[in-house]
Coordinates of C-alpha atoms in Angstrom, one line a residue:
M781 CA 121.8 123.9 87.3
D782 CA 120.9 121.0 84.9
Q783 CA 121.9 120.9 81.3
L784 CA 119.8 119.3 78.6
F785 CA 120.4 118.9 74.8
V786 CA 117.7 120.3 72.6
G787 CA 118.7 119.6 69.0
S788 CA 122.2 121.1 68.8
E789 CA 121.5 123.6 71.6
V790 CA 122.2 123.3 75.3
Y791 CA 119.4 124.3 77.6
V792 CA 119.8 125.0 81.3
S793 CA 117.3 124.9 84.1
S794 CA 117.1 126.6 87.4
G795 CA 118.8 124.9 90.4
R796 CA 115.9 122.7 91.2
G797 CA 116.0 120.9 87.8
P798 CA 113.7 121.2 84.9
Y799 CA 111.1 118.8 86.3
A800 CA 110.4 120.6 89.6
D801 CA 107.1 122.6 89.7
G802 CA 107.8 126.2 88.9
S803 CA 111.2 125.5 87.5
T804 CA 112.2 127.2 84.2
Y805 CA 114.6 126.3 81.5
G806 CA 115.9 128.0 78.4
P807 CA 118.8 128.1 75.9
L808 CA 122.3 128.7 77.3
Q809 CA 123.4 132.2 76.4
G810 CA 126.7 134.0 76.2
I811 CA 129.1 131.3 75.0
G812 CA 131.0 131.2 71.7
D813 CA 130.8 128.5 69.1
S814 CA 134.0 126.7 70.2
Q815 CA 132.9 126.7 73.8
R816 CA 129.4 125.5 72.8
S817 CA 131.0 122.7 70.8
A818 CA 133.2 121.6 73.7
L819 CA 130.3 121.8 76.1
L820 CA 128.1 119.7 73.8
E821 CA 130.9 117.0 73.6
L822 CA 131.4 117.0 77.3
L823 CA 127.6 116.7 78.1
A824 CA 127.3 113.9 75.5
R825 CA 130.1 112.0 77.3
L826 CA 128.4 112.6 80.7
G827 CA 125.1 111.3 79.3
A828 CA 123.0 114.5 79.6
D829 CA 119.4 114.2 78.6
C830 CA 118.9 114.8 74.9
F831 CA 115.7 115.9 73.2
E832 CA 115.1 116.3 69.4
S833 CA 113.2 119.6 69.9
R834 CA 111.9 122.1 72.4
E835 CA 108.5 120.5 72.0
A836 CA 109.9 117.1 73.0
L837 CA 111.5 118.7 76.1
D838 CA 108.3 120.4 77.0
A839 CA 106.3 117.2 76.6
D840 CA 108.8 115.3 78.8
V841 CA 108.8 118.0 81.5
C842 CA 105.0 117.9 81.5
R843 CA 104.9 114.1 81.8
V844 CA 107.3 114.1 84.7
R845 CA 105.5 116.9 86.5
Q846 CA 102.2 115.1 86.0
W847 CA 103.7 111.8 87.4
N848 CA 105.0 113.8 90.4
T849 CA 101.4 114.9 91.1
I850 CA 100.0 111.4 90.6
Y851 CA 102.6 110.0 92.9
A852 CA 101.7 112.4 95.7
E853 CA 98.0 111.7 95.2
L854 CA 98.5 107.9 95.2
D855 CA 100.8 108.1 98.3
A856 CA 98.1 110.2 100.2
L857 CA 95.4 107.7 99.1
L858 CA 97.4 104.6 100.1
R859 CA 98.8 106.1 103.4
A860 CA 95.2 106.7 104.5
L861 CA 94.3 103.0 104.2
P862 CA 94.0 101.1 107.5
F863 CA 96.4 98.4 106.3
S864 CA 99.0 100.8 104.9
A865 CA 101.5 100.0 107.7
V866 CA 102.2 97.2 110.1
N867 CA 104.1 98.0 113.3
G868 CA 105.1 101.3 111.8
S869 CA 106.5 99.9 108.6
P870 CA 104.7 100.6 105.3
T871 CA 103.1 97.8 103.4
Y872 CA 103.5 99.5 100.1
F873 CA 106.1 101.3 98.0
I874 CA 105.5 103.4 95.0
V875 CA 108.3 102.9 92.5
D876 CA 109.2 104.9 89.4
Y877 CA 111.4 103.0 87.1
G878 CA 111.6 105.8 84.6
N879 CA 110.3 105.6 81.0
G880 CA 106.7 105.6 82.1
Q881 CA 107.1 102.5 84.2
H882 CA 105.3 103.0 87.6
K883 CA 104.6 100.4 90.1
I884 CA 103.1 100.0 93.6
E885 CA 104.7 97.1 95.4
C886 CA 102.5 95.9 98.2
E887 CA 102.5 93.4 101.0
A888 CA 98.8 93.2 101.9
S889 CA 96.2 91.4 99.8
E890 CA 93.7 94.2 100.6
Y891 CA 95.4 96.4 98.0
F892 CA 93.8 94.1 95.3
E893 CA 90.3 94.7 96.5
P894 CA 87.9 96.4 94.0
T895 CA 87.4 99.5 96.3
V896 CA 91.2 100.2 96.4
L897 CA 91.6 99.5 92.6
N898 CA 88.7 101.9 91.9
A899 CA 90.3 104.6 94.1
I900 CA 93.6 104.2 92.2
Q901 CA 91.6 104.6 89.0
V902 CA 90.0 107.8 90.3
V903 CA 93.4 109.3 90.8
L904 CA 94.5 108.3 87.3
R905 CA 91.3 109.6 85.7
R906 CA 92.1 113.1 87.0
H907 CA 95.1 113.1 84.6
S908 CA 95.9 111.9 81.1
S909 CA 94.1 108.8 80.0
T910 CA 97.4 107.1 79.1
W911 CA 98.7 106.5 82.7
E912 CA 99.2 103.0 83.9
V913 CA 100.3 101.8 87.3
M914 CA 101.3 98.2 88.0
L915 CA 100.1 96.9 91.3
A916 CA 102.4 94.0 92.3
G917 CA 102.5 91.7 95.3
G918 CA 105.8 91.7 97.1
P919 CA 107.6 88.6 98.4
K920 CA 104.9 87.7 100.9
L921 CA 102.1 87.7 98.3
G922 CA 104.1 86.3 95.4
P923 CA 104.6 87.5 91.8
Q924 CA 101.2 85.9 90.7
Q925 CA 99.6 89.0 92.3
A926 CA 100.1 91.6 89.6
L927 CA 97.6 93.9 87.9
S928 CA 98.0 96.9 85.5
V929 CA 95.6 99.6 86.6
F930 CA 94.5 102.1 83.9
P931 CA 92.0 104.9 84.3
D932 CA 89.3 102.8 82.6
R933 CA 90.3 99.2 83.2
V934 CA 92.3 96.7 85.3
V935 CA 94.3 94.0 83.4
P936 CA 95.8 91.0 85.1
H937 CA 99.5 90.0 84.5
W938 CA 100.9 86.5 83.9
S939 CA 102.2 84.7 86.8
N940 CA 105.8 83.3 86.7
A941 CA 104.3 79.7 86.4
Q942 CA 102.3 80.7 83.4
W943 CA 105.2 82.5 81.9
Y944 CA 107.6 79.6 82.2
G945 CA 105.0 77.0 81.3
D946 CA 104.8 75.4 84.7
A947 CA 101.0 76.0 85.1

């Protein structure tokens, strides 16, 4: 059971957590004011998730559930590519850094081809128009290979040389 702050209330979710599909969450019932106060203090010390309102919690749960769907769709798309693995080892990793920061780290230059970028955009277009996924080259490709992929555009990133003035 996960606990979350919503205003001055404690919400609890079913055993799979509030972000799992089909999971439910609601206000904690059946405890007195002193117990609630002690629980709020304990959860604050433990760093429990805190939301200003039920609407903010609902929006966050919706965002995370949507990312989980996008993640699964991107993984299926990339896994089907002929260069998605070399000798049984994947050539890409989908990483979620939290706070809306999502990245595909890849070791094959083919991921940067227009057909692959367009396929990633198709996945993103099926969802909210605000999603962004960074496509970044791993150590073999170098940090200069980095793009932000949005549903409607692809934006190149600065290379380290440009960033530090070595260009």
